[in-house]
Amino acid sequence: MNGEFVPWDEAKVHVLCHSLHYGTAVFEGIRAYETEHGTAVFRNREHLERLRQSARLYYMDLPYQVEKLREVTHELIVRNGLRSCYIRPLVFRGHGPMGLDPTSNPIEVVIGAWEWGAYLGDEGKANGIRAKVSSWRRISPESLIPHAKATAQYLNSVLAKIEVTHAGYEEAILLDDKAHVCEGTGENVFIVRDGRIVTPPQTASILEGVNRRSVIDIARDLGFEIVERDIARAELILADEVFLTGTAAELTPVREVDDRPVGSGEPGPITREVQRAFDAALCGRAERYREWLDFVEVPSRV
Ligand SMILES: Cc1ncc(COP(=O)(O)O)c(C=O)c1O
């Protein structure tokens, strides 16, 4: 936290911290996996680079180089004896003037890490989840910045998540302001139609997922055609397969949307094939994608 390792119980902020009041913070969600060659952070640099970009979009200069944050992440994992974990870097505006121009508030940085299993459940990863299209639309680029991973923006996801989980579904799918399929509350969306894999383009108010990019590369390498285009709501029902990708959820199949089965109502063959290859990449079992893994090196002073 701000350049020091701090015990869990002492990692505190002031209640008048700017970000707590106005959501002026950006963050990342990253995972590290246990592989046969040791613990490795999946696409660590790409996540930290997105953190830098999110900060830039909201007028914040990261006070540390990406490389420094990367080294600290390694040390954090080692010090906590974690073999696999979820990593949460957060860049926030601290205590200072309480107005709506935060540019003179201090920029603070914290990275936390803890063990966290499959976000949508092991059962969901294996057999698919039930999703519902939310009545809330994904934030528009006319009001906020969908390309940034900023805390305030997640109120949109929170509303959608509460709406659908309280109605008995596992995840929400949000449409954008033009009623095109956009994404989940914390995942990108893919559909399979006529053997092609389709996902909304990066201009469609989505967060450009690191896992989205990885799955696109893997699917192309497997020989599938990937199309980035707008997706109509009806295509969620017409699709043969639907799946979600994200750091927390990894690759999770969707077996039902709005109480209608997707395809046969079970994860389809293309989803399964891409999921197998993706899981192999995450856990270091795929030589081809080894460069995506940032192996945790034990810093000499630990
Ligand atoms: C709104 C949203 N969309 C998509 C994603 C997927 O991004 P990634 O694959 O980089 O985790 C996330 C998760 O970070 C998210 O919060």
Short mmCIF file of C-alpha atoms and ligand atoms in Angstrom, two decimals:
data_model
loop_
_atom_site.label_atom_id
_atom_site.label_comp_id
_atom_site.label_asym_id
_atom_site.label_seq_id
_atom_site.Cartn_x
_atom_site.Cartn_y
_atom_site.Cartn_z
CA MET A 1 0.00 0.00 0.00
CA ASN A 2 1.64 3.25 -1.19
CA GLY A 3 5.05 1.61 -1.37
CA GLU A 4 4.93 -0.55 1.77
CA PHE A 5 3.78 -4.05 2.64
CA VAL A 6 1.00 -3.68 5.21
CA PRO A 7 -0.70 -6.45 7.23
CA TRP A 8 -4.31 -7.16 6.16
CA ASP A 9 -5.83 -5.59 9.31
CA GLU A 10 -3.83 -2.41 8.94
CA ALA A 11 -4.63 -1.72 5.27
CA LYS A 12 -6.96 1.22 5.98
CA VAL A 13 -7.99 4.50 4.35
CA HIS A 14 -9.52 7.68 5.74
CA VAL A 15 -13.34 7.84 5.61
CA LEU A 16 -13.09 11.16 3.77
CA CYS A 17 -10.99 9.62 1.02
CA HIS A 18 -12.19 11.15 -2.28
CA SER A 19 -12.72 7.84 -4.06
CA LEU A 20 -15.02 6.56 -1.34
CA HIS A 21 -17.34 9.49 -1.98
CA TYR A 22 -17.15 9.91 -5.75
CA GLY A 23 -15.85 6.63 -7.19
CA THR A 24 -12.67 8.25 -8.47
CA ALA A 25 -10.59 5.09 -8.61
CA VAL A 26 -9.47 2.60 -11.24
CA PHE A 27 -8.56 -1.01 -10.69
CA GLU A 28 -7.65 -4.38 -12.16
CA GLY A 29 -8.59 -7.99 -11.57
CA ILE A 30 -5.76 -10.43 -12.26
CA ARG A 31 -5.27 -14.10 -11.51
CA ALA A 32 -2.21 -16.18 -10.73
CA TYR A 33 -2.27 -19.93 -11.28
CA GLU A 34 -0.26 -22.81 -9.94
CA THR A 35 1.54 -24.44 -12.85
CA GLU A 36 4.04 -27.29 -12.93
CA HIS A 37 6.80 -24.67 -13.25
CA GLY A 38 5.58 -22.63 -10.28
CA THR A 39 3.04 -19.86 -9.75
CA ALA A 40 2.42 -17.65 -12.77
CA VAL A 41 0.38 -14.48 -13.19
CA PHE A 42 -1.73 -14.60 -16.32
CA ARG A 43 -0.94 -11.68 -18.64
CA ASN A 44 0.23 -9.53 -15.77
CA ARG A 45 1.80 -6.80 -17.93
CA GLU A 46 -1.34 -6.45 -20.06
CA HIS A 47 -3.51 -6.01 -16.97
CA LEU A 48 -1.15 -3.49 -15.40
CA GLU A 49 -0.90 -1.63 -18.68
CA ARG A 50 -4.72 -1.45 -18.79
CA LEU A 51 -4.60 -0.09 -15.24
CA ARG A 52 -2.25 2.65 -16.44
CA GLN A 53 -4.58 3.42 -19.36
CA SER A 54 -7.69 3.46 -17.13
CA ALA A 55 -5.90 5.90 -14.82
CA ARG A 56 -4.88 8.08 -17.77
CA LEU A 57 -8.46 8.21 -19.03
CA TYR A 58 -9.49 9.64 -15.64
CA TYR A 59 -6.64 12.18 -15.40
CA MET A 60 -4.50 10.15 -13.00
CA ASP A 61 -0.77 9.60 -13.48
CA LEU A 62 0.29 6.28 -12.04
CA PRO A 63 3.01 7.12 -9.51
CA TYR A 64 4.78 3.80 -10.23
CA GLN A 65 6.07 2.21 -13.43
CA VAL A 66 4.18 -0.86 -14.62
CA GLU A 67 7.38 -2.86 -14.14
CA LYS A 68 7.56 -1.84 -10.48
CA LEU A 69 3.93 -2.87 -9.89
CA ARG A 70 4.72 -6.18 -11.54
CA GLU A 71 7.65 -6.83 -9.20
CA VAL A 72 5.59 -5.86 -6.17
CA THR A 73 2.82 -8.24 -7.23
CA HIS A 74 5.35 -11.07 -7.29
CA GLU A 75 6.61 -10.15 -3.85
CA LEU A 76 3.06 -9.93 -2.50
CA ILE A 77 2.31 -13.45 -3.73
CA VAL A 78 5.52 -14.83 -2.24
CA ARG A 79 5.13 -13.06 1.12
CA ASN A 80 1.58 -14.42 1.46
CA GLY A 81 2.62 -17.93 0.44
CA LEU A 82 -0.07 -17.99 -2.26
CA ARG A 83 0.16 -20.64 -4.96
CA SER A 84 -2.87 -19.42 -6.90
CA CYS A 85 -4.78 -16.23 -6.18
CA TYR A 86 -6.79 -13.26 -7.34
CA ILE A 87 -4.88 -9.97 -7.42
CA ARG A 88 -6.56 -6.58 -7.05
CA PRO A 89 -4.51 -3.43 -7.83
CA LEU A 90 -6.42 -0.21 -7.07
CA VAL A 91 -5.41 3.36 -7.85
CA PHE A 92 -7.49 5.88 -5.94
CA ARG A 93 -7.79 9.53 -4.98
CA GLY A 94 -7.05 9.92 -1.30
CA HIS A 95 -8.10 12.36 1.40
CA GLY A 96 -7.84 16.02 0.35
CA PRO A 97 -10.19 18.66 -1.04
CA MET A 98 -13.78 17.37 -1.16
CA GLY A 99 -14.83 19.08 -4.41
CA LEU A 100 -15.57 17.48 -7.74
CA ASP A 101 -12.24 18.43 -9.27
CA PRO A 102 -10.02 15.76 -7.71
CA THR A 103 -6.84 16.75 -9.52
CA SER A 104 -5.17 18.03 -6.37
CA ASN A 105 -6.05 14.97 -4.25
CA PRO A 106 -3.19 12.50 -3.74
CA ILE A 107 -3.09 9.42 -5.95
CA GLU A 108 -2.70 6.30 -3.84
CA VAL A 109 -1.98 2.76 -4.95
CA VAL A 110 -2.77 -0.50 -3.26
CA ILE A 111 -2.45 -4.12 -4.39
CA GLY A 112 -4.23 -6.91 -2.54
CA ALA A 113 -4.19 -10.66 -3.18
CA TRP A 114 -6.24 -13.56 -1.83
CA GLU A 115 -7.38 -17.04 -2.76
CA TRP A 116 -10.57 -16.95 -4.81
CA GLY A 117 -12.22 -19.91 -6.55
CA ALA A 118 -14.38 -19.91 -9.70
CA TYR A 119 -16.44 -16.68 -9.56
CA LEU A 120 -19.52 -18.20 -11.19
CA GLY A 121 -18.95 -21.51 -9.41
CA ASP A 122 -17.25 -24.76 -10.40
CA GLU A 123 -20.64 -26.12 -11.39
CA GLY A 124 -21.19 -23.09 -13.66
CA LYS A 125 -17.80 -23.53 -15.32
CA ALA A 126 -18.49 -27.21 -15.90
CA ASN A 127 -22.16 -27.23 -16.89
CA GLY A 128 -23.02 -23.64 -17.75
CA ILE A 129 -24.93 -20.90 -15.99
CA ARG A 130 -28.38 -19.37 -16.32
CA ALA A 131 -28.24 -15.74 -17.48
CA LYS A 132 -30.84 -13.04 -17.85
CA VAL A 133 -30.80 -9.88 -19.92
CA SER A 134 -30.87 -7.02 -17.43
CA SER A 135 -33.31 -4.14 -17.66
CA TRP A 136 -30.30 -1.88 -17.01
CA ARG A 137 -28.32 -0.79 -20.06
CA ARG A 138 -24.50 -0.81 -20.03
CA ILE A 139 -23.00 2.65 -19.40
CA SER A 140 -22.78 4.69 -22.55
CA PRO A 141 -19.60 6.34 -23.88
CA GLU A 142 -21.65 9.55 -23.91
CA SER A 143 -21.60 9.65 -20.09
CA LEU A 144 -18.63 7.55 -18.94
CA ILE A 145 -15.69 5.67 -20.45
CA PRO A 146 -16.47 1.99 -21.06
CA HIS A 147 -12.81 1.36 -22.01
CA ALA A 148 -11.73 2.26 -18.46
CA LYS A 149 -12.02 -0.08 -15.50
CA ALA A 150 -13.15 2.56 -13.01
CA THR A 151 -14.87 1.82 -9.71
CA ALA A 152 -17.80 4.25 -10.17
CA GLN A 153 -18.76 2.49 -13.38
CA TYR A 154 -19.39 -0.72 -11.48
CA LEU A 155 -22.58 0.66 -9.94
CA ASN A 156 -24.01 -0.21 -13.34
CA SER A 157 -22.86 -3.82 -12.95
CA VAL A 158 -24.04 -3.90 -9.32
CA LEU A 159 -27.59 -2.90 -10.31
CA ALA A 160 -27.72 -5.54 -13.02
CA LYS A 161 -26.19 -8.23 -10.81
CA ILE A 162 -28.61 -7.61 -7.94
CA GLU A 163 -31.56 -7.55 -10.33
CA VAL A 164 -30.84 -10.93 -11.86
CA THR A 165 -29.37 -12.83 -8.90
CA HIS A 166 -32.37 -11.88 -6.76
CA ALA A 167 -34.54 -13.24 -9.58
CA GLY A 168 -32.69 -16.57 -9.40
CA TYR A 169 -30.14 -16.29 -12.23
CA GLU A 170 -26.36 -16.47 -11.98
CA GLU A 171 -25.36 -13.64 -14.25
CA ALA A 172 -26.77 -10.63 -16.11
CA ILE A 173 -26.14 -9.76 -19.73
CA LEU A 174 -26.38 -6.04 -20.43
CA LEU A 175 -27.43 -4.47 -23.71
CA ASP A 176 -25.84 -1.19 -24.77
CA ASP A 177 -27.71 2.04 -25.42
CA LYS A 178 -28.55 0.84 -28.95
CA ALA A 179 -30.00 -2.42 -27.59
CA HIS A 180 -27.09 -4.50 -28.90
CA VAL A 181 -25.67 -7.24 -26.70
CA CYS A 182 -22.79 -5.72 -24.76
CA GLU A 183 -21.36 -7.81 -21.93
CA GLY A 184 -21.89 -9.44 -18.56
CA THR A 185 -21.48 -7.55 -15.27
CA GLY A 186 -17.81 -8.58 -15.21
CA GLU A 187 -17.35 -10.62 -18.38
CA ASN A 188 -17.27 -10.31 -22.16
CA VAL A 189 -19.85 -12.22 -24.18
CA PHE A 190 -19.35 -14.62 -27.11
CA ILE A 191 -21.97 -16.47 -29.14
CA VAL A 192 -21.59 -19.28 -31.66
CA ARG A 193 -23.79 -19.23 -34.76
CA ASP A 194 -23.38 -21.56 -37.71
CA GLY A 195 -19.91 -22.58 -36.57
CA ARG A 196 -18.62 -18.99 -36.27
CA ILE A 197 -17.72 -17.36 -33.00
CA VAL A 198 -19.12 -13.84 -32.70
CA THR A 199 -18.37 -11.17 -30.09
CA PRO A 200 -19.16 -7.44 -29.88
CA PRO A 201 -16.38 -5.13 -31.17
CA GLN A 202 -14.30 -2.94 -28.86
CA THR A 203 -16.33 0.08 -30.03
CA ALA A 204 -19.50 -1.43 -28.49
CA SER A 205 -19.14 0.02 -24.95
CA ILE A 206 -17.41 -3.13 -23.70
CA LEU A 207 -14.38 -3.36 -21.47
CA GLU A 208 -11.72 -4.79 -23.77
CA GLY A 209 -11.08 -7.94 -21.79
CA VAL A 210 -7.63 -9.43 -21.54
CA ASN A 211 -9.29 -12.85 -21.58
CA ARG A 212 -11.47 -11.82 -24.51
CA ARG A 213 -8.30 -11.14 -26.50
CA SER A 214 -6.74 -14.41 -25.34
CA VAL A 215 -9.82 -16.44 -26.28
CA ILE A 216 -9.97 -14.78 -29.71
CA ASP A 217 -6.33 -15.78 -30.34
CA ILE A 218 -6.87 -19.32 -29.06
CA ALA A 219 -10.05 -19.82 -31.08
CA ARG A 220 -8.33 -18.58 -34.26
CA ASP A 221 -5.39 -20.91 -33.58
CA LEU A 222 -7.89 -23.76 -33.26
CA GLY A 223 -9.14 -22.85 -36.74
CA PHE A 224 -12.41 -21.15 -35.82
CA GLU A 225 -13.62 -18.05 -37.59
CA ILE A 226 -14.06 -15.13 -35.17
CA VAL A 227 -16.27 -12.22 -36.11
CA GLU A 228 -16.35 -8.97 -34.12
CA ARG A 229 -19.71 -7.36 -34.87
CA ASP A 230 -22.84 -6.06 -33.18
CA ILE A 231 -25.07 -8.79 -31.77
CA ALA A 232 -28.86 -8.44 -31.62
CA ARG A 233 -30.65 -9.53 -28.44
CA ALA A 234 -32.55 -12.21 -30.37
CA GLU A 235 -29.24 -13.84 -31.30
CA LEU A 236 -28.76 -14.87 -27.66
CA ILE A 237 -31.77 -17.15 -28.19
CA LEU A 238 -30.91 -18.12 -31.77
CA ALA A 239 -27.28 -18.91 -30.91
CA ASP A 240 -26.08 -22.51 -30.82
CA GLU A 241 -23.75 -21.66 -27.93
CA VAL A 242 -23.07 -18.70 -25.63
CA PHE A 243 -20.14 -18.22 -23.28
CA LEU A 244 -18.59 -15.53 -21.09
CA THR A 245 -14.94 -14.69 -20.47
CA GLY A 246 -13.27 -12.71 -17.71
CA THR A 247 -10.53 -12.93 -15.13
CA ALA A 248 -12.91 -13.81 -12.32
CA ALA A 249 -15.22 -16.10 -14.34
CA GLU A 250 -12.49 -17.46 -16.69
CA LEU A 251 -14.45 -19.14 -19.53
CA THR A 252 -17.95 -19.96 -18.33
CA PRO A 253 -20.58 -21.47 -20.66
CA VAL A 254 -24.14 -20.08 -20.61
CA ARG A 255 -26.77 -22.81 -20.81
CA GLU A 256 -29.88 -20.66 -20.59
CA VAL A 257 -30.75 -17.05 -21.42
CA ASP A 258 -34.06 -15.54 -20.28
CA ASP A 259 -35.39 -19.02 -19.36
CA ARG A 260 -34.75 -20.35 -22.89
CA PRO A 261 -32.12 -23.08 -23.37
CA VAL A 262 -29.10 -22.10 -25.41
CA GLY A 263 -28.76 -24.77 -28.14
CA SER A 264 -29.25 -28.16 -26.48
CA GLY A 265 -29.22 -26.55 -23.02
CA GLU A 266 -25.71 -27.83 -22.33
CA PRO A 267 -22.31 -26.31 -23.11
CA GLY A 268 -21.73 -26.85 -26.84
CA PRO A 269 -18.75 -28.50 -28.57
CA ILE A 270 -17.06 -25.27 -29.68
CA THR A 271 -17.35 -23.76 -26.19
CA ARG A 272 -15.89 -26.94 -24.73
CA GLU A 273 -12.99 -27.02 -27.17
CA VAL A 274 -12.06 -23.36 -26.64
CA GLN A 275 -12.54 -23.71 -22.86
CA ARG A 276 -10.18 -26.71 -22.74
CA ALA A 277 -7.49 -24.85 -24.68
CA PHE A 278 -7.99 -21.68 -22.60
CA ASP A 279 -7.75 -23.55 -19.28
CA ALA A 280 -4.56 -25.21 -20.54
CA ALA A 281 -3.13 -21.76 -21.36
CA LEU A 282 -4.05 -20.40 -17.90
CA CYS A 283 -2.44 -23.29 -16.08
CA GLY A 284 0.74 -23.45 -18.16
CA ARG A 285 -0.12 -26.69 -19.95
CA ALA A 286 0.03 -25.07 -23.41
CA GLU A 287 3.57 -24.38 -24.66
CA ARG A 288 2.21 -22.11 -27.38
CA TYR A 289 0.83 -19.60 -24.87
CA ARG A 290 3.63 -19.83 -22.30
CA GLU A 291 4.63 -16.22 -23.03
CA TRP A 292 1.32 -15.09 -21.47
CA LEU A 293 2.48 -16.38 -18.12
CA ASP A 294 4.49 -14.16 -15.82
CA PHE A 295 6.25 -16.63 -13.54
CA VAL A 296 6.58 -15.39 -10.00
CA GLU A 297 10.19 -14.88 -9.11
CA VAL A 298 11.15 -14.83 -5.47
CA PRO A 299 12.67 -11.40 -4.81
CA SER A 300 16.09 -11.83 -3.19
CA ARG A 301 15.25 -9.71 -0.10
CA VAL A 302 12.19 -11.78 0.97
C1 LIG B 1 -17.35 -5.04 -17.15
C2 LIG B 1 -16.31 -6.07 -17.50
N1 LIG B 1 -16.26 -6.55 -18.75
C3 LIG B 1 -15.36 -7.48 -19.11
C4 LIG B 1 -14.45 -7.98 -18.22
C5 LIG B 1 -13.45 -9.01 -18.65
O1 LIG B 1 -12.16 -8.46 -18.64
P1 LIG B 1 -10.88 -9.36 -18.37
O2 LIG B 1 -10.95 -10.50 -19.32
O3 LIG B 1 -9.73 -8.46 -18.67
O4 LIG B 1 -10.93 -9.78 -16.96
C6 LIG B 1 -14.46 -7.52 -16.91
C7 LIG B 1 -13.50 -8.01 -15.91
O5 LIG B 1 -12.51 -7.39 -15.66
C8 LIG B 1 -15.40 -6.53 -16.54
O6 LIG B 1 -15.45 -6.06 -15.28
#
